[in-house]
Coordinates of C-alpha atoms in Angstrom, one line a residue:
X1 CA 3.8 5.2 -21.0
X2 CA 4.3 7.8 -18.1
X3 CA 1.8 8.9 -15.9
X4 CA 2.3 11.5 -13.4
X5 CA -0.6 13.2 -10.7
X6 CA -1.2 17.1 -10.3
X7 CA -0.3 18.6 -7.3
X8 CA -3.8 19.1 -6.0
X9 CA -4.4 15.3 -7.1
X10 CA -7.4 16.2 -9.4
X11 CA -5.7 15.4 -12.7
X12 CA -3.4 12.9 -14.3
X13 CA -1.6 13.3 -17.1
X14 CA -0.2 10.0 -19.4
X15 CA 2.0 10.2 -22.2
X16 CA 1.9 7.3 -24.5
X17 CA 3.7 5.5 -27.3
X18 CA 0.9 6.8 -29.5
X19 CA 2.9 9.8 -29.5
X20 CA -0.4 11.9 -27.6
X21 CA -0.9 13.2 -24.2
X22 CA -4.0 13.3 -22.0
X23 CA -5.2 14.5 -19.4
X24 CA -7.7 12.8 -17.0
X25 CA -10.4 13.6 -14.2
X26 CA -8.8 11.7 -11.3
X27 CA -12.1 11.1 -9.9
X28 CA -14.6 10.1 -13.0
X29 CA -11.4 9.1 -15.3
X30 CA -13.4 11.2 -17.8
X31 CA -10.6 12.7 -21.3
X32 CA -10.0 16.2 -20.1
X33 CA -7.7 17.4 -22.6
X34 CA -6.0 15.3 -25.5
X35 CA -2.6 17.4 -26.2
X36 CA -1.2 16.4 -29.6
X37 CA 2.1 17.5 -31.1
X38 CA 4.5 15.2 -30.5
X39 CA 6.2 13.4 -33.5
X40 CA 7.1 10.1 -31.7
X41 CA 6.8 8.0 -28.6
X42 CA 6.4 10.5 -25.7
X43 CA 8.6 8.8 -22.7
X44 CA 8.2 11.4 -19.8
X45 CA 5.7 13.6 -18.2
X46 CA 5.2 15.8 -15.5
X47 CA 3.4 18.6 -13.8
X48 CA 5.1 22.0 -12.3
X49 CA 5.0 22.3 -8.8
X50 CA 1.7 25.1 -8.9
X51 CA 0.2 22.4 -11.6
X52 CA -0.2 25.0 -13.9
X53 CA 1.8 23.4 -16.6
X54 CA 3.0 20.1 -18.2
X55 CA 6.2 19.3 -19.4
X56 CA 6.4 16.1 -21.8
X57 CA 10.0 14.8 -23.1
X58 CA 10.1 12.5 -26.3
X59 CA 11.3 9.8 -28.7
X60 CA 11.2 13.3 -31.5
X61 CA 14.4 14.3 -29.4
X62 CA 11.8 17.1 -28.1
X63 CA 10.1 18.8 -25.3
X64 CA 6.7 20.4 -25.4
X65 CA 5.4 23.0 -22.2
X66 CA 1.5 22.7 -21.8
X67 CA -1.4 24.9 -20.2
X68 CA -2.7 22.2 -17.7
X69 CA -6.4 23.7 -17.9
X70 CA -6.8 24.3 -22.2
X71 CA -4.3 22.0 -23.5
X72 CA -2.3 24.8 -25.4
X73 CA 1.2 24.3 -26.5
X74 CA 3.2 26.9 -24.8
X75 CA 6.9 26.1 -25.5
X76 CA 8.8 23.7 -28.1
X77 CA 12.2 23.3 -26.6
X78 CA 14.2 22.1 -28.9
X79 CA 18.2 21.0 -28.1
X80 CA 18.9 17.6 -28.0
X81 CA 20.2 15.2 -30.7
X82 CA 18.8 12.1 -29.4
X83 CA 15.6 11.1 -27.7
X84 CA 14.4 12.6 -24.2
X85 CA 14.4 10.1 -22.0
X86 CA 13.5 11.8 -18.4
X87 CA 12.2 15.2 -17.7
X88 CA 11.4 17.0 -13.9
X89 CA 10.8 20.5 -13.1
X90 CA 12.4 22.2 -10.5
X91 CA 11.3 22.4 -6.8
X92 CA 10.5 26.6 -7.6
X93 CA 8.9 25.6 -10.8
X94 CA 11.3 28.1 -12.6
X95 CA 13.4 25.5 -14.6
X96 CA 13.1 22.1 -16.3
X97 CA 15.6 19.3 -16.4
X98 CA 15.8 17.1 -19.2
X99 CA 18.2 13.7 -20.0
X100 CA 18.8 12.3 -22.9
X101 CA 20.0 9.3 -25.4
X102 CA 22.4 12.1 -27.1
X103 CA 24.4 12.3 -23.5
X104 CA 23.7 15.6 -22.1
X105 CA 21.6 17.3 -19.4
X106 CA 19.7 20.5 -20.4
X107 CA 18.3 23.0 -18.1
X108 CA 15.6 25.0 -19.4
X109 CA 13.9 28.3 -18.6
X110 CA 10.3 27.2 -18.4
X111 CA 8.5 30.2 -18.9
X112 CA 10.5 31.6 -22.4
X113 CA 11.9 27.6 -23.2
X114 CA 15.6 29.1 -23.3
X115 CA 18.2 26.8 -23.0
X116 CA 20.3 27.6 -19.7
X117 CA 22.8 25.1 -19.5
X118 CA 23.8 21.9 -21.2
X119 CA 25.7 19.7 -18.7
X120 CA 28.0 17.3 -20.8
X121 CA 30.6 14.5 -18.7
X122 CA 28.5 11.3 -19.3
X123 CA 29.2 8.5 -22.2
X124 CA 26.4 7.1 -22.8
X125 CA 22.7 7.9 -23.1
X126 CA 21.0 9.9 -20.0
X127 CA 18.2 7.4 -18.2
X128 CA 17.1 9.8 -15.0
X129 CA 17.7 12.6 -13.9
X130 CA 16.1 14.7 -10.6
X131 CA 16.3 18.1 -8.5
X132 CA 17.4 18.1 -5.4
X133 CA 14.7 19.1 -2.7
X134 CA 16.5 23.0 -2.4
X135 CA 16.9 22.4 -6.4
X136 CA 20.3 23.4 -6.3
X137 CA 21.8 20.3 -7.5
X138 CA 20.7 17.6 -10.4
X139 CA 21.4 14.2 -10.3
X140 CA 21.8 12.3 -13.1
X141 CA 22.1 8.5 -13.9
X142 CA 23.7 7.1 -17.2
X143 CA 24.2 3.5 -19.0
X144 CA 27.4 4.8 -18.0
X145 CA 27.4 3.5 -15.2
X146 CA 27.9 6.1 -13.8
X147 CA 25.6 9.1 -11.4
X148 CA 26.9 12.4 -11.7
X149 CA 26.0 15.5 -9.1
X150 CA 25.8 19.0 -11.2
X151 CA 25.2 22.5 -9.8
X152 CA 22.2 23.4 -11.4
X153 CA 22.7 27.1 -11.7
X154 CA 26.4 27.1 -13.0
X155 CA 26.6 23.4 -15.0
X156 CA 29.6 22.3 -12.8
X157 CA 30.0 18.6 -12.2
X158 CA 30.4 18.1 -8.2
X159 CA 30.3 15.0 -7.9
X160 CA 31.4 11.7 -9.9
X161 CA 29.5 8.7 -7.9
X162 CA 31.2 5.1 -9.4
X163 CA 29.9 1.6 -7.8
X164 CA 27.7 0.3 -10.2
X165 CA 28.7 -2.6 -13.2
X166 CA 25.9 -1.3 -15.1
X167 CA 23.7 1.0 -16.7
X168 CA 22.0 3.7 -13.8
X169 CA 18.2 3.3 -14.6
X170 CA 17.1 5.8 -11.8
X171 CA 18.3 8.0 -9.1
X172 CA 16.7 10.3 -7.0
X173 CA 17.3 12.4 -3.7
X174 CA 16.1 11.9 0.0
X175 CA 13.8 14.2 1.1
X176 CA 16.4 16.1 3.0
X177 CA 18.4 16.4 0.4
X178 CA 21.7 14.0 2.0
X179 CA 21.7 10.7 0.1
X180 CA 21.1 9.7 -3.3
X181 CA 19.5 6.2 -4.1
X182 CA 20.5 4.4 -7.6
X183 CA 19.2 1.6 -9.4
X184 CA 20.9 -0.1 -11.8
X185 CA 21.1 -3.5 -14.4
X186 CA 23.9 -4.9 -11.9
X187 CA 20.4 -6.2 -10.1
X188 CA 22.3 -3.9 -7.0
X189 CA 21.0 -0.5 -5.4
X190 CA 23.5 1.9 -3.7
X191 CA 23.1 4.4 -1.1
X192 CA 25.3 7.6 -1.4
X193 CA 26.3 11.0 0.4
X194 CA 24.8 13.4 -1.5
X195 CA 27.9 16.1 -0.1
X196 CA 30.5 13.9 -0.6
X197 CA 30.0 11.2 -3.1
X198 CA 30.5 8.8 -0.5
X199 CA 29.2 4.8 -0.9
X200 CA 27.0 4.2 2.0
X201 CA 25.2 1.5 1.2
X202 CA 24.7 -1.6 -1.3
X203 CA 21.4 -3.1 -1.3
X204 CA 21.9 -6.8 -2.6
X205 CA 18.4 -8.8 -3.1
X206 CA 16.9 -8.6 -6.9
X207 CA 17.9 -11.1 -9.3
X208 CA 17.6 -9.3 -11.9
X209 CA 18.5 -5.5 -12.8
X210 CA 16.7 -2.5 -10.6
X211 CA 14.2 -0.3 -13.0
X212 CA 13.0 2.4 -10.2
X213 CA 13.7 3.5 -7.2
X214 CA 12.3 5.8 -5.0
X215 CA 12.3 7.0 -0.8
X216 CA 9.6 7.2 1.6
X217 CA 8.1 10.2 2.5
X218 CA 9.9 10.2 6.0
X219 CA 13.6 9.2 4.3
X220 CA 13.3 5.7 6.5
X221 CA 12.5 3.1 3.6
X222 CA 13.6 2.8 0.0
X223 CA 11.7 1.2 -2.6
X224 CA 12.7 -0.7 -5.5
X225 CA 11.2 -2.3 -8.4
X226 CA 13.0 -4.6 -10.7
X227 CA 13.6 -7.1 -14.3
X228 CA 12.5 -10.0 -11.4
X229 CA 9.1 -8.9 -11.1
X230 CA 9.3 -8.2 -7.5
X231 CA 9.3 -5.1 -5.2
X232 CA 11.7 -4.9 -2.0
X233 CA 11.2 -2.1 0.7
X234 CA 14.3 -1.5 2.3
X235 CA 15.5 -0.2 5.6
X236 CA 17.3 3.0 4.1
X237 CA 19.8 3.4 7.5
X238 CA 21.2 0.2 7.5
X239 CA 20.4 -1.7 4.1
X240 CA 18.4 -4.7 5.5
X241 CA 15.6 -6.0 3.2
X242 CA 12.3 -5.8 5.4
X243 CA 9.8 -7.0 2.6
X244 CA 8.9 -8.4 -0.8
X245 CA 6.1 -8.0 -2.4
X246 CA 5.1 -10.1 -5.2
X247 CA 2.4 -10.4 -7.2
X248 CA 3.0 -8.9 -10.9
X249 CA 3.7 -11.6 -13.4
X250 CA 6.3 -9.6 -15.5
X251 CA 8.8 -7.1 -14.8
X252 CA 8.1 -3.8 -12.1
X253 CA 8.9 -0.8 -14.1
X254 CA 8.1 1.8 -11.6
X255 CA 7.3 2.4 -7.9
X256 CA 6.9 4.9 -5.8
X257 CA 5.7 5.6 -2.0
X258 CA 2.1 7.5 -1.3
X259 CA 2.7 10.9 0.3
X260 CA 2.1 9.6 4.1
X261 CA 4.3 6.8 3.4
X262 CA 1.6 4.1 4.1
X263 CA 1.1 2.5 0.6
X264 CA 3.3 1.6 -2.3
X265 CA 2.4 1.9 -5.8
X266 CA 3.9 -0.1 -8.8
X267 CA 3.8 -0.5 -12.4
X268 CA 4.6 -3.9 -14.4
X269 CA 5.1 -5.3 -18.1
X270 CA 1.5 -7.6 -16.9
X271 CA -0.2 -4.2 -17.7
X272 CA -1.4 -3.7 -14.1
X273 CA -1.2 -1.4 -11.3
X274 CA -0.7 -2.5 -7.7
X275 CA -1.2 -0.8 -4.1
X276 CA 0.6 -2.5 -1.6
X277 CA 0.5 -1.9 2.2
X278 CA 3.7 -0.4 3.1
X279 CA 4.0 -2.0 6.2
X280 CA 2.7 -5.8 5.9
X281 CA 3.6 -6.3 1.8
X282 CA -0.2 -7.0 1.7
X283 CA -1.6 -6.3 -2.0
X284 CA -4.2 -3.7 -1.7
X285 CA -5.6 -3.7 -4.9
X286 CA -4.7 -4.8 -8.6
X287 CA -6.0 -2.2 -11.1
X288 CA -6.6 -3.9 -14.5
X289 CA -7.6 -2.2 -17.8
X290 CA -4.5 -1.3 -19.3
X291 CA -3.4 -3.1 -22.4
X292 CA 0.2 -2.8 -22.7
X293 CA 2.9 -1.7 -20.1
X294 CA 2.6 0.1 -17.4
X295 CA 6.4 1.8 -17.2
X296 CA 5.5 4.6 -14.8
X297 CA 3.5 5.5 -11.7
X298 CA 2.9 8.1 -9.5
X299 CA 0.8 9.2 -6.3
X300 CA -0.7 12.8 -6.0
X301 CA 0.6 14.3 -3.2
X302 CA -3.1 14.2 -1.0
X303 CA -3.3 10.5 -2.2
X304 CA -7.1 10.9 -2.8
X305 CA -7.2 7.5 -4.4
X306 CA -5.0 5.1 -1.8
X307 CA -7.2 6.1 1.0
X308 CA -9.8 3.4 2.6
X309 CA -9.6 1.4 -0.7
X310 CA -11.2 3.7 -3.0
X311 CA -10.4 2.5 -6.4
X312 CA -7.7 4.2 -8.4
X313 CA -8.6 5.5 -11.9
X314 CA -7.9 3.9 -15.0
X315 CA -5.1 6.0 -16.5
X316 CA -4.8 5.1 -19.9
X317 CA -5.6 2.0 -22.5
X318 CA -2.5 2.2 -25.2
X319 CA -2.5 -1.0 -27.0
X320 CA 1.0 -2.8 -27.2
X321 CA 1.9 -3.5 -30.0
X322 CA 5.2 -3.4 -32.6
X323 CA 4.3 0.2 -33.7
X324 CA 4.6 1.2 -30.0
X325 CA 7.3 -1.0 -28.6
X326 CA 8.5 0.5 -24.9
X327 CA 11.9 1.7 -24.8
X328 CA 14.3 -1.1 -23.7
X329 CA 17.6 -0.2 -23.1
X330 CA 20.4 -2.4 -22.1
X331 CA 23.7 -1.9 -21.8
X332 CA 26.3 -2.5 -23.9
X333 CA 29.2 -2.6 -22.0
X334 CA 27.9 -5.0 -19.9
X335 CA 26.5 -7.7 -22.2
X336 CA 27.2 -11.2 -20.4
X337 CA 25.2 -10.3 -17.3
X338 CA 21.9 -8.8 -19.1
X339 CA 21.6 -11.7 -21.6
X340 CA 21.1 -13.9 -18.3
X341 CA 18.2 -11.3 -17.4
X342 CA 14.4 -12.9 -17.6
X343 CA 13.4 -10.8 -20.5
X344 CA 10.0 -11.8 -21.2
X345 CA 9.7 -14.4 -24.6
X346 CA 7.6 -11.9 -26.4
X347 CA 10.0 -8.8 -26.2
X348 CA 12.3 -11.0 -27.8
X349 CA 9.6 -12.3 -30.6
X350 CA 6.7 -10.6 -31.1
X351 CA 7.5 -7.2 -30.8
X352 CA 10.4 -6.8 -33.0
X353 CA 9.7 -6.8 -36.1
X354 CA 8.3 -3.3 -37.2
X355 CA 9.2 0.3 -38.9
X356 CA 11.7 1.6 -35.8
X357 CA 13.4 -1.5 -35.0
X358 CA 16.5 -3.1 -37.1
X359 CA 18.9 -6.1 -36.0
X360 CA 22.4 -7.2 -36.8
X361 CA 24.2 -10.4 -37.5
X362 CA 25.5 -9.9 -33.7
X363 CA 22.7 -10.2 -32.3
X364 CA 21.9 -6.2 -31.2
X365 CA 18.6 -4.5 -31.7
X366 CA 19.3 -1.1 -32.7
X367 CA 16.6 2.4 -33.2
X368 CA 16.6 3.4 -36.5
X369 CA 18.0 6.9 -37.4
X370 CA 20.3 6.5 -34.4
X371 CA 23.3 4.3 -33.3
X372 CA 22.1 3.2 -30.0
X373 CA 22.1 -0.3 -29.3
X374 CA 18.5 -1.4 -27.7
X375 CA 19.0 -4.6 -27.4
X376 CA 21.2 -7.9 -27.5
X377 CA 19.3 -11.1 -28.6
X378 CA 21.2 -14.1 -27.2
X379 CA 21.8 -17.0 -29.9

């Protein structure tokens, strides 16, 4: 599931395994909208800068543009090969990103859908990608590896960013737009010119591979979530680890900082939502309800529900189960490593046996219809 806020904070918007969208009263948690069209698993969401729309990216290999207030279907972009696996609007609002399992970056037009530009360098499937805050650069991080640094109005790669010993599961900009922060299956997190490519920082701590990153508002802390089921906040200038927050009984599969930087916000495989203080590592609040995994989380930028301990809404009840399997990918290339990772006993029982999953004699758990591997199922 992904779950993003408006930018006045009123709505949210999920998109779910059950191949819907909805959108939500941030205050009553009453069904606004239900936006259907979607052939498959819909892995990304978000909201353009003025709110007006909402872009989804899916398991159908699609992307759907929506009116925010009635729910219409605007635009069907249609372009990629392979699942989309991370989709983000532009800081203007005039163009959508999208990354995907088939290896490219498309940029989009988002008011006529046309295809712009379709970035191609990485070799394996497209986990993340982001704007920069002036939006003239994308970043984008691959099972690869690798993090690439395009222009975003000409395609040209800038940058080639290599550290990492594993797959990139997220990457996004500081607010000023001069570092990069990565997360990756090598458990590690790097810091990185954003001009120059340049390896700042590495950010040694999880014991098991980084799902999300993010920065604080002010650029001061970075956040990371991780396979371990812990979040560290890190001192973003010189790499010390200042807390850790634990709490969630399975792996954290996104975080991010409110907009005044005082609490953080994860997501876990234990179905539940956390607010942390930012400052102490004190747990807020859990927020229970869901009933399968929360993979993605997101603050609105007034923050009207991490304020005095008001209670966040309930964003959306998806049972988990093998028709609606999150996406799991590991890498490949780096197999010895993730088979030590603490995958939890049921990914590896329960929920494989259904209509998009098949395995092999060696041991890899591979998407129908494509010839991405999933997962490797140590004997």
């Amino acid at each position: 599931m992904s779950v993003a806020f408006s930018p006045d904070g009123i709505h949210i918007v999920s998109g779910s395994w059950d191949n819907t969208i909805y959108v939500w009263d941030s205050s009553t948690g009453a069904e606004l909208l239900h936006l259907t069209g979607h052939t498959s698993d819909v892995n990304s969401v978000a909201y353009s800068p003025d709110g007006i729309h909402i872009v989804s990216g899916s398991m159908d290999n699609t992307i759907y543009v929506w009116d925010s207030s009635t729910g219409a279907e605007l635009l069907h972009l249609i372009g990629h090969t392979e699942c989309v696996n991370s989709v983000a609007f532009s800081p203007d609002g005039t163009h959508i990103a999208s990354g995907s399992w088939d290896k490219t970056i498309c940029v989009w037009d988002s008011s006529t859908g046309a295809e712009v530009l379709q970035l191609t360098g990485h070799t394996e499937c497209v986990n993340s990608v982001a704007f920069s805050p002036d939006g003239t650069h994308i970043v984008s991080g691959s099972m690869d590896h690798t993090i690439y640094v395009w222009n975003s109005s000409t395609g040209a790669k800038q940058l080639q960013l290599a550290g990492h010993t594993g797959g990139v599961n997220s990457v996004a900009f500081s607010p000023d737009g001069t570092h990069i922060v990565s997360g990756s299956w090598d458990k590690t997190i790097f810091v990185w010119d954003s001009s120059t490519g340049a390896e700042l920082l590495q950010l040694i701590g999880h014991t098991g591979g980084v799902n999300s990153v993010a920065f604080s508002p002010d650029g001061t802390h970075i956040v990371s979530g991780s396979w371990d089921k812990t979040i560290c906040v890190w001192d973003s200038s010189t790499g010390a680890e200042l807390l850790q927050l634990t709490g969630h009984t399975e792996c954290v599969n996104s975080v991010a900082f409110s907009p005044d930087g005082i609490h953080i916000v994860s997501g876990s495989w234990d179905n539940t939502i956390c607010v942390w203080d930012s400052s102490t590592g004190a747990e807020l609040l859990q927020l229970t309800g869901h009933t399968g995994t929360v993979n993605s989380v997101a603050l609105s930028p007034d923050a009207p529900h991490t304020g005095s301990g008001e209670t966040m809404v309930h964003i959306c009840n998806v049972p988990l189960n093998a028709e609606h399997l999150p996406t799991v990918l590991i890498d490949p290339h780096n197999v010895s490593p993730l088979a030590k990772q603490d995958i939890p006993t049921e990914i590896l029982t329960t929920r494989l046996l259904n209509s998009h999953w098949y395995s092999t004699t060696d041991g890899w758990l591979n998407l129908k219809n494509t010839k991405q591997h999933l997962m490797w199922v140590p004997s």
